Amino acid sequence: MTDNTQLQQRRDAAIPRGVATAMTLFAARADNAELWDVEGRRYVDFAGGIAVLNVGHRHPKVMAAVREQLDCYTHTAFQVAAYEPYIALAERLNALAPIDGPAKTIFFSTGAEAVENAVKIARMATRRHAVVAFAGGFHGRSFMAMALTGKTAPYKNGFGPLPGGVYHLPFPNPRDGIDTARSLQALHDLFKADVAADEIAAIVIEPVQGEGGFLPAPPELLRALREIADRHGIVLIADEVQSGFGRTGTLFGIEHSGVRPDLIAVAKSLGGGLPLSGVIGRAGLMDTVPPGGLGGTYAGSPLACAAGLAVLDAITEEGLLERAQVLGERVVARLRIWAERTDLRPIGNVRGLGAMLAFDLLRTRDGNDVDPAATKAVLHRAHALGLVLLGCGSQGEAIRLLFPLTINDAVLEEGLTLLEQALASPGDAG
Ligand code: PMP
């Protein structure tokens, strides 16, 4: 029988260590919020393949749509012979996205590609070069996405030189005393010291920072950026790769603020487990790039577009936006109780939007110093107990919850119980 230990040895011998894996389980099978490894051990999945599975593993509607597509064609290259699932999904997103006026959508495969292309479109539309992003943000591992990412280790160190013209502002974080006024002051300082506003092509922001710690961007920051972008002809890009498709209780995280960006980068949960990303944007902007300037051999795979249509059906037909809100409230209430309990490790800074939730492990119950080593220990313990769980945050200090929105109450309770056990004080952990 193939076991986890053997596979780990083969993995270490055959795969470079640059692609790190959070757990030593090797997947055999998965269903909704459950995952089984090659030894038959069952896990509750609170990671959803890093925010990809808002509709769960192998959602029946997604499986049926992909199966039907498999019997027609799997690939033609949209640039060679176009196909309806791509067009139908673009039409659906154009109608749903919080974009002012008519929208158009182009598809790719990964989140990084979506971000890269959003910047390309913004540069072409403005004929400007500079791009402003935020410290702590994550936008991917390709060169422009890496440059935009606001964290050096492990994402940028040693890979330079990176594309120029990228500037970072502090991202508001109550824990560190950074508020909207400070971020905006940094932007005005940037205009004065480094790059004039009329040289800036785009401002890129995650409506809720993902890898950076599940920090919601304050609505007043988003509104101020919209106003500044309008005043100076800057393209406002929302990176909804992690916050999109119902996770926050609305289809796009930015909807909570009422702000309408010019371009939206989407990926992850859009494809329901198949590789799919896209840029949705104002039609006038999207059409500034001449034919041939955008695309990719696999971009907008028919299988993935069929899956994307099924994901949107599932979100609407199964009321997953409301469900995200209900699950979010339930879990926040639980986390707040845990934060008071002296038999658990100290936790705090419970935060997020809808079901995009995280909390920090703290050094002491009455202080606010984070404890990344404790976070690591809790993740380890959760994994050992049978819970697939991920950390996040600039120092790896936070635990993020990304259970499928389709999770049933019993499995959610089971996962929360495992998390509670993982949080037991080291002395009580057994
Ligand atoms: N943007 C955000 C906000 C993300 O969270 C991620 C992935 N974690 C990306 C971009 C990059 O996506 P991908 O890994 O699919 O390239």
Tab-separated table of C-alpha atoms in Angstrom, residues 16-380:
chain	number	residue	atom	x	y	z
A	16	PRO	CA	12.149	20.887	-5.060
A	17	ARG	CA	11.681	22.227	-1.551
A	18	GLY	CA	10.739	25.636	-2.948
A	19	VAL	CA	7.155	24.440	-3.135
A	20	ALA	CA	6.374	23.991	0.530
A	21	THR	CA	3.486	21.814	1.742
A	22	ALA	CA	1.663	22.621	4.986
A	23	MET	CA	0.900	19.027	5.955
A	24	THR	CA	2.383	15.560	5.456
A	25	LEU	CA	-0.885	13.981	4.375
A	26	PHE	CA	-1.222	12.785	0.803
A	27	ALA	CA	-4.714	13.130	-0.593
A	28	ALA	CA	-6.650	10.143	-1.873
A	29	ARG	CA	-10.237	11.392	-2.007
A	30	ALA	CA	-12.309	14.387	-0.990
A	31	ASP	CA	-15.949	15.327	-0.632
A	32	ASN	CA	-17.346	18.736	0.341
A	33	ALA	CA	-15.531	19.593	3.626
A	34	GLU	CA	-13.890	16.196	4.138
A	35	LEU	CA	-10.596	14.830	2.860
A	36	TRP	CA	-9.161	11.300	3.120
A	37	ASP	CA	-5.463	10.515	2.868
A	38	VAL	CA	-3.821	7.542	1.176
A	39	GLU	CA	-3.925	5.615	4.470
A	40	GLY	CA	-7.692	6.057	4.739
A	41	ARG	CA	-7.544	8.664	7.507
A	42	ARG	CA	-10.340	11.225	7.370
A	43	TYR	CA	-9.769	14.960	7.875
A	44	VAL	CA	-12.127	17.904	8.227
A	45	ASP	CA	-11.045	20.520	5.705
A	46	PHE	CA	-10.916	24.103	6.968
A	47	ALA	CA	-8.467	25.170	4.218
A	48	GLY	CA	-10.504	24.517	1.052
A	49	GLY	CA	-7.361	24.203	-1.059
A	50	ILE	CA	-6.427	27.800	-0.062
A	51	ALA	CA	-9.795	29.481	-0.591
A	52	VAL	CA	-10.593	27.586	-3.796
A	53	LEU	CA	-13.438	25.469	-2.493
A	54	ASN	CA	-16.172	27.852	-1.360
A	55	VAL	CA	-18.584	25.289	-2.854
A	56	GLY	CA	-16.646	22.363	-1.383
A	57	HIS	CA	-14.686	19.484	-2.879
A	58	ARG	CA	-16.362	17.943	-5.910
A	59	HIS	CA	-19.612	19.867	-5.743
A	60	PRO	CA	-22.189	17.723	-7.623
A	61	LYS	CA	-23.154	20.611	-9.947
A	62	VAL	CA	-19.482	21.264	-10.771
A	63	MET	CA	-18.818	17.562	-11.371
A	64	ALA	CA	-21.845	17.244	-13.670
A	65	ALA	CA	-20.892	20.340	-15.669
A	66	VAL	CA	-17.288	19.188	-16.106
A	67	ARG	CA	-18.380	15.675	-17.084
A	68	GLU	CA	-20.714	17.066	-19.721
A	69	GLN	CA	-17.952	19.328	-21.048
A	70	LEU	CA	-15.456	16.423	-21.088
A	71	ASP	CA	-17.670	14.649	-23.587
A	72	CYS	CA	-17.653	17.634	-25.974
A	73	TYR	CA	-14.086	19.027	-26.055
A	74	THR	CA	-11.441	19.750	-23.423
A	75	HIS	CA	-9.330	22.300	-25.272
A	76	THR	CA	-9.352	24.243	-28.488
A	77	ALA	CA	-7.497	27.390	-27.284
A	78	PHE	CA	-9.889	30.324	-27.152
A	79	GLN	CA	-7.466	32.128	-29.489
A	80	VAL	CA	-7.967	29.408	-32.116
A	81	ALA	CA	-11.606	28.368	-31.797
A	82	ALA	CA	-13.749	30.156	-29.225
A	83	TYR	CA	-16.505	28.400	-27.273
A	84	GLU	CA	-19.741	29.214	-25.504
A	85	PRO	CA	-18.900	28.323	-21.858
A	86	TYR	CA	-16.250	31.097	-21.864
A	87	ILE	CA	-18.709	33.601	-23.304
A	88	ALA	CA	-21.561	32.523	-21.013
A	89	LEU	CA	-19.378	32.819	-17.912
A	90	ALA	CA	-18.122	36.252	-18.994
A	91	GLU	CA	-21.727	37.378	-19.510
A	92	ARG	CA	-22.694	36.153	-16.035
A	93	LEU	CA	-19.743	37.890	-14.359
A	94	ASN	CA	-20.272	41.106	-16.334
A	95	ALA	CA	-23.818	41.244	-14.984
A	96	LEU	CA	-22.848	40.379	-11.402
A	97	ALA	CA	-19.650	42.362	-10.823
A	98	PRO	CA	-19.748	45.729	-9.040
A	99	ILE	CA	-18.400	47.603	-12.072
A	100	ASP	CA	-19.816	50.941	-13.251
A	101	GLY	CA	-21.413	50.758	-16.706
A	102	PRO	CA	-20.914	47.927	-19.202
A	103	ALA	CA	-18.316	45.320	-18.189
A	104	LYS	CA	-16.193	42.790	-20.082
A	105	THR	CA	-14.305	39.762	-18.773
A	106	ILE	CA	-11.206	37.895	-19.930
A	107	PHE	CA	-10.130	34.558	-18.451
A	108	PHE	CA	-6.779	33.073	-17.460
A	109	SER	CA	-5.751	30.171	-15.229
A	110	THR	CA	-4.056	31.442	-12.052
A	111	GLY	CA	-4.503	34.339	-9.675
A	112	ALA	CA	-1.053	35.688	-10.492
A	113	GLU	CA	-1.938	35.762	-14.191
A	114	ALA	CA	-5.134	37.672	-13.447
A	115	VAL	CA	-3.189	40.282	-11.468
A	116	GLU	CA	-0.474	40.546	-14.140
A	117	ASN	CA	-3.074	41.116	-16.812
A	118	ALA	CA	-5.035	43.640	-14.770
A	119	VAL	CA	-1.817	45.676	-14.539
A	120	LYS	CA	-1.181	45.272	-18.277
A	121	ILE	CA	-4.672	46.577	-19.043
A	122	ALA	CA	-4.240	49.507	-16.627
A	123	ARG	CA	-0.882	50.430	-18.172
A	124	MET	CA	-2.244	50.265	-21.709
A	125	ALA	CA	-5.352	52.265	-20.791
A	126	THR	CA	-3.421	55.015	-18.982
A	127	ARG	CA	-0.096	54.836	-20.853
A	128	ARG	CA	1.469	55.257	-17.393
A	129	HIS	CA	3.841	52.895	-15.651
A	130	ALA	CA	3.689	53.105	-11.845
A	131	VAL	CA	1.606	50.780	-9.664
A	132	VAL	CA	0.776	51.258	-5.994
A	133	ALA	CA	0.100	48.270	-3.745
A	134	PHE	CA	0.057	47.559	-0.014
A	135	ALA	CA	2.542	46.137	2.474
A	136	GLY	CA	1.476	42.687	3.640
A	137	GLY	CA	-0.521	42.102	0.461
A	138	PHE	CA	-0.098	38.967	-1.623
A	139	HIS	CA	-0.702	38.932	-5.359
A	140	GLY	CA	1.162	35.869	-6.647
A	141	ARG	CA	4.577	34.534	-7.561
A	142	SER	CA	5.104	35.667	-11.175
A	143	PHE	CA	7.266	38.743	-11.638
A	144	MET	CA	4.795	41.643	-11.519
A	145	ALA	CA	2.591	39.842	-8.992
A	146	MET	CA	5.702	39.174	-6.895
A	147	ALA	CA	6.747	42.823	-7.145
A	148	LEU	CA	3.258	43.864	-6.001
A	149	THR	CA	3.339	41.417	-3.101
A	150	GLY	CA	4.220	43.309	0.056
A	151	LYS	CA	6.326	40.701	1.837
A	152	THR	CA	10.001	40.002	1.167
A	153	ALA	CA	10.614	36.569	2.773
A	154	PRO	CA	9.892	34.057	1.381
A	155	TYR	CA	8.284	35.586	-1.701
A	156	LYS	CA	10.759	38.145	-3.084
A	157	ASN	CA	14.196	37.701	-1.502
A	158	GLY	CA	16.746	36.465	-3.994
A	159	PHE	CA	14.500	36.736	-7.058
A	160	GLY	CA	15.345	40.285	-8.115
A	161	PRO	CA	15.541	42.503	-9.963
A	162	LEU	CA	11.788	42.857	-9.902
A	163	PRO	CA	9.789	45.043	-12.322
A	164	GLY	CA	10.197	48.702	-11.446
A	165	GLY	CA	7.576	51.317	-10.737
A	166	VAL	CA	5.954	49.448	-7.832
A	167	TYR	CA	5.352	51.291	-4.555
A	168	HIS	CA	3.890	50.027	-1.286
A	169	LEU	CA	1.703	51.817	1.256
A	170	PRO	CA	1.029	50.638	4.813
A	171	PHE	CA	-2.210	48.630	5.062
A	172	PRO	CA	-4.523	49.568	7.934
A	173	ASN	CA	-4.270	47.180	10.849
A	174	PRO	CA	-5.764	48.170	14.209
A	175	ARG	CA	-3.394	45.790	16.018
A	176	ASP	CA	-0.358	47.705	14.769
A	177	GLY	CA	-1.993	51.133	15.156
A	178	ILE	CA	-2.141	51.755	11.392
A	179	ASP	CA	-5.351	53.489	10.347
A	180	THR	CA	-6.768	54.786	7.075
A	181	ALA	CA	-5.373	58.288	7.649
A	182	ARG	CA	-1.849	56.834	7.894
A	183	SER	CA	-2.241	54.867	4.632
A	184	LEU	CA	-3.581	57.926	2.827
A	185	GLN	CA	-0.829	60.138	4.230
A	186	ALA	CA	1.704	57.644	2.836
A	187	LEU	CA	0.022	57.907	-0.571
A	188	HIS	CA	0.231	61.704	-0.523
A	189	ASP	CA	3.883	61.493	0.602
A	190	LEU	CA	4.517	59.121	-2.300
A	191	PHE	CA	2.986	61.614	-4.754
A	192	LYS	CA	5.377	64.268	-3.424
A	193	ALA	CA	8.579	62.275	-2.949
A	194	ASP	CA	8.616	59.382	-5.412
A	195	VAL	CA	6.072	59.406	-8.191
A	196	ALA	CA	3.536	62.014	-9.285
A	197	ALA	CA	-0.122	60.966	-9.253
A	198	ASP	CA	-0.338	61.420	-13.027
A	199	GLU	CA	2.353	58.780	-13.544
A	200	ILE	CA	0.435	56.138	-11.641
A	201	ALA	CA	-1.389	53.586	-13.776
A	202	ALA	CA	-3.079	51.651	-10.994
A	203	ILE	CA	-3.670	51.133	-7.311
A	204	VAL	CA	-4.053	47.445	-6.433
A	205	ILE	CA	-5.777	46.463	-3.212
A	206	GLU	CA	-7.246	43.321	-1.682
A	207	PRO	CA	-10.671	44.218	-0.194
A	208	VAL	CA	-9.698	41.763	2.542
A	209	GLN	CA	-5.964	41.022	2.732
A	210	GLY	CA	-5.654	37.248	2.467
A	211	GLU	CA	-2.171	35.862	3.081
A	212	GLY	CA	-1.457	39.120	4.940
A	213	GLY	CA	-3.798	38.134	7.765
A	214	PHE	CA	-7.487	38.363	6.732
A	215	LEU	CA	-7.525	42.092	7.354
A	216	PRO	CA	-10.544	43.866	5.861
A	217	ALA	CA	-9.670	47.133	4.113
A	218	PRO	CA	-11.648	49.841	5.932
A	219	PRO	CA	-14.540	51.030	3.711
A	220	GLU	CA	-13.351	54.632	4.190
A	221	LEU	CA	-9.956	53.686	2.713
A	222	LEU	CA	-11.598	52.085	-0.316
A	223	ARG	CA	-13.838	55.119	-0.777
A	224	ALA	CA	-10.865	57.502	-0.487
A	225	LEU	CA	-8.860	55.460	-3.017
A	226	ARG	CA	-11.822	55.550	-5.403
A	227	GLU	CA	-11.981	59.322	-5.072
A	228	ILE	CA	-8.197	59.759	-5.541
A	229	ALA	CA	-8.221	57.387	-8.519
A	230	ASP	CA	-11.044	59.379	-10.134
A	231	ARG	CA	-9.290	62.675	-9.494
A	232	HIS	CA	-5.994	61.553	-11.048
A	233	GLY	CA	-7.130	59.125	-13.746
A	234	ILE	CA	-5.713	56.105	-11.878
A	235	VAL	CA	-7.200	52.632	-12.428
A	236	LEU	CA	-8.460	51.056	-9.179
A	237	ILE	CA	-7.875	47.293	-9.202
A	238	ALA	CA	-9.522	45.056	-6.599
A	239	ASP	CA	-7.690	41.766	-6.112
A	240	GLU	CA	-10.604	39.496	-5.168
A	241	VAL	CA	-8.651	36.299	-5.769
A	242	GLN	CA	-9.061	35.181	-2.138
A	243	SER	CA	-12.018	37.325	-1.002
A	244	GLY	CA	-14.320	36.574	-3.932
A	245	PHE	CA	-17.194	34.236	-4.698
A	246	GLY	CA	-19.212	34.427	-1.542
A	247	ARG	CA	-16.517	34.029	1.069
A	248	THR	CA	-17.325	37.351	2.738
A	249	GLY	CA	-21.120	37.033	2.440
A	250	THR	CA	-21.282	39.000	-0.810
A	251	LEU	CA	-20.151	37.732	-4.205
A	252	PHE	CA	-17.214	40.180	-4.171
A	253	GLY	CA	-15.653	41.406	-0.924
A	254	ILE	CA	-15.569	45.018	-2.111
A	255	GLU	CA	-19.385	45.105	-2.249
A	256	HIS	CA	-19.422	45.650	1.536
A	257	SER	CA	-17.934	49.115	0.958
A	258	GLY	CA	-20.179	50.138	-1.935
A	259	VAL	CA	-17.020	51.049	-3.903
A	260	ARG	CA	-16.907	50.111	-7.575
A	261	PRO	CA	-13.399	49.316	-8.803
A	262	ASP	CA	-12.365	49.688	-12.448
A	263	LEU	CA	-10.901	46.186	-12.713
A	264	ILE	CA	-11.379	43.081	-10.563
A	265	ALA	CA	-8.915	40.159	-10.509
A	266	VAL	CA	-10.680	36.882	-9.731
A	267	ALA	CA	-9.512	33.255	-9.409
A	268	LYS	CA	-9.584	30.486	-6.788
A	269	SER	CA	-13.239	29.727	-5.860
A	270	LEU	CA	-14.492	30.872	-9.275
A	271	GLY	CA	-13.372	27.546	-10.772
A	272	GLY	CA	-14.674	25.329	-7.952
A	273	GLY	CA	-11.443	23.303	-8.000
A	274	LEU	CA	-10.498	23.759	-11.653
A	275	PRO	CA	-7.799	26.296	-12.570
A	276	LEU	CA	-9.570	29.448	-13.641
A	277	SER	CA	-8.941	33.156	-13.164
A	278	GLY	CA	-10.047	36.321	-14.843
A	279	VAL	CA	-10.138	40.078	-15.043
A	280	ILE	CA	-13.551	41.749	-15.006
A	281	GLY	CA	-13.557	45.457	-15.829
A	282	ARG	CA	-15.099	48.486	-17.382
A	283	ALA	CA	-15.612	47.647	-21.058
A	284	GLY	CA	-13.886	50.827	-22.247
A	285	LEU	CA	-10.735	50.010	-20.285
A	286	MET	CA	-10.726	46.335	-21.195
A	287	ASP	CA	-10.899	47.177	-24.894
A	288	THR	CA	-7.835	49.444	-24.895
A	289	VAL	CA	-5.524	46.451	-25.435
A	290	PRO	CA	-5.248	45.619	-29.156
A	291	PRO	CA	-5.923	42.060	-30.418
A	292	GLY	CA	-3.136	39.651	-29.456
A	293	GLY	CA	-2.040	41.642	-26.402
A	294	LEU	CA	-3.891	39.428	-23.953
A	295	GLY	CA	-4.526	35.696	-23.689
A	296	GLY	CA	-2.752	32.408	-23.067
A	297	THR	CA	-2.879	28.918	-24.513
A	298	TYR	CA	-4.882	27.447	-21.631
A	299	ALA	CA	-6.530	30.690	-20.523
A	300	GLY	CA	-10.234	30.146	-19.836
A	301	SER	CA	-10.165	26.369	-20.267
A	302	PRO	CA	-13.583	25.089	-21.366
A	303	LEU	CA	-13.620	22.586	-18.488
A	304	ALA	CA	-12.914	25.360	-16.000
A	305	CYS	CA	-15.477	27.730	-17.532
A	306	ALA	CA	-18.126	24.988	-17.341
A	307	ALA	CA	-17.156	24.537	-13.685
A	308	GLY	CA	-17.345	28.319	-13.113
A	309	LEU	CA	-20.918	28.462	-14.430
A	310	ALA	CA	-21.860	25.635	-12.050
A	311	VAL	CA	-20.163	27.445	-9.139
A	312	LEU	CA	-22.285	30.556	-9.782
A	313	ASP	CA	-25.416	28.362	-9.975
A	314	ALA	CA	-24.509	26.690	-6.686
A	315	ILE	CA	-23.894	30.018	-4.941
A	316	THR	CA	-27.315	31.343	-5.997
A	317	GLU	CA	-29.414	28.190	-5.808
A	318	GLU	CA	-28.006	27.116	-2.448
A	319	GLY	CA	-28.106	30.566	-0.831
A	320	LEU	CA	-24.371	30.476	-0.088
A	321	LEU	CA	-24.030	34.245	0.420
A	322	GLU	CA	-26.510	34.110	3.306
A	323	ARG	CA	-24.901	30.903	4.496
A	324	ALA	CA	-21.469	32.624	4.626
A	325	GLN	CA	-22.980	35.302	6.836
A	326	VAL	CA	-24.659	32.779	9.153
A	327	LEU	CA	-21.552	30.584	9.420
A	328	GLY	CA	-19.378	33.644	9.972
A	329	GLU	CA	-21.518	34.907	12.849
A	330	ARG	CA	-21.644	31.483	14.441
A	331	VAL	CA	-17.888	30.984	14.272
A	332	VAL	CA	-17.065	34.514	15.454
A	333	ALA	CA	-19.294	33.962	18.521
A	334	ARG	CA	-17.361	30.756	19.259
A	335	LEU	CA	-13.961	32.418	18.789
A	336	ARG	CA	-14.963	35.253	21.142
A	337	ILE	CA	-15.887	32.707	23.829
A	338	TRP	CA	-12.568	30.918	23.311
A	339	ALA	CA	-10.741	34.231	23.690
A	340	GLU	CA	-12.142	34.419	27.255
A	341	ARG	CA	-11.255	30.872	28.258
A	342	THR	CA	-8.252	30.378	30.525
A	343	ASP	CA	-7.926	26.663	29.681
A	344	LEU	CA	-7.080	27.553	26.064
A	345	ARG	CA	-4.040	29.335	24.687
A	346	PRO	CA	-4.558	33.105	24.559
A	347	ILE	CA	-6.150	34.196	21.286
A	348	GLY	CA	-7.429	37.557	20.117
A	349	ASN	CA	-7.882	40.016	17.262
A	350	VAL	CA	-10.794	37.970	15.903
A	351	ARG	CA	-11.475	39.597	12.549
A	352	GLY	CA	-12.742	39.218	9.032
A	353	LEU	CA	-15.824	39.625	6.909
A	354	GLY	CA	-18.582	37.020	6.563
A	355	ALA	CA	-16.922	33.605	6.617
A	356	MET	CA	-13.431	34.988	5.851
A	357	LEU	CA	-12.233	34.805	9.453
A	358	ALA	CA	-8.941	34.736	11.304
A	359	PHE	CA	-7.529	35.233	14.789
A	360	ASP	CA	-4.079	35.628	16.327
A	361	LEU	CA	-2.322	33.504	18.935
A	362	LEU	CA	-1.139	35.884	21.661
A	363	ARG	CA	1.718	35.716	24.155
A	364	THR	CA	-0.474	36.687	27.088
A	365	ARG	CA	-4.193	36.923	27.749
A	366	ASP	CA	-4.094	40.595	28.722
A	367	GLY	CA	-1.566	41.809	26.111
A	368	ASN	CA	-1.691	42.043	22.338
A	369	ASP	CA	1.757	40.656	21.426
A	370	VAL	CA	1.372	37.940	18.835
A	371	ASP	CA	2.997	34.527	19.201
A	372	PRO	CA	3.891	33.008	15.804
A	373	ALA	CA	5.546	29.995	17.488
A	374	ALA	CA	2.281	29.199	19.273
A	375	THR	CA	0.403	29.540	15.977
A	376	LYS	CA	2.753	27.014	14.417
A	377	ALA	CA	2.265	24.643	17.344
A	378	VAL	CA	-1.537	24.914	17.109
A	379	LEU	CA	-1.465	24.258	13.360
A	380	HIS	CA	0.684	21.181	13.982
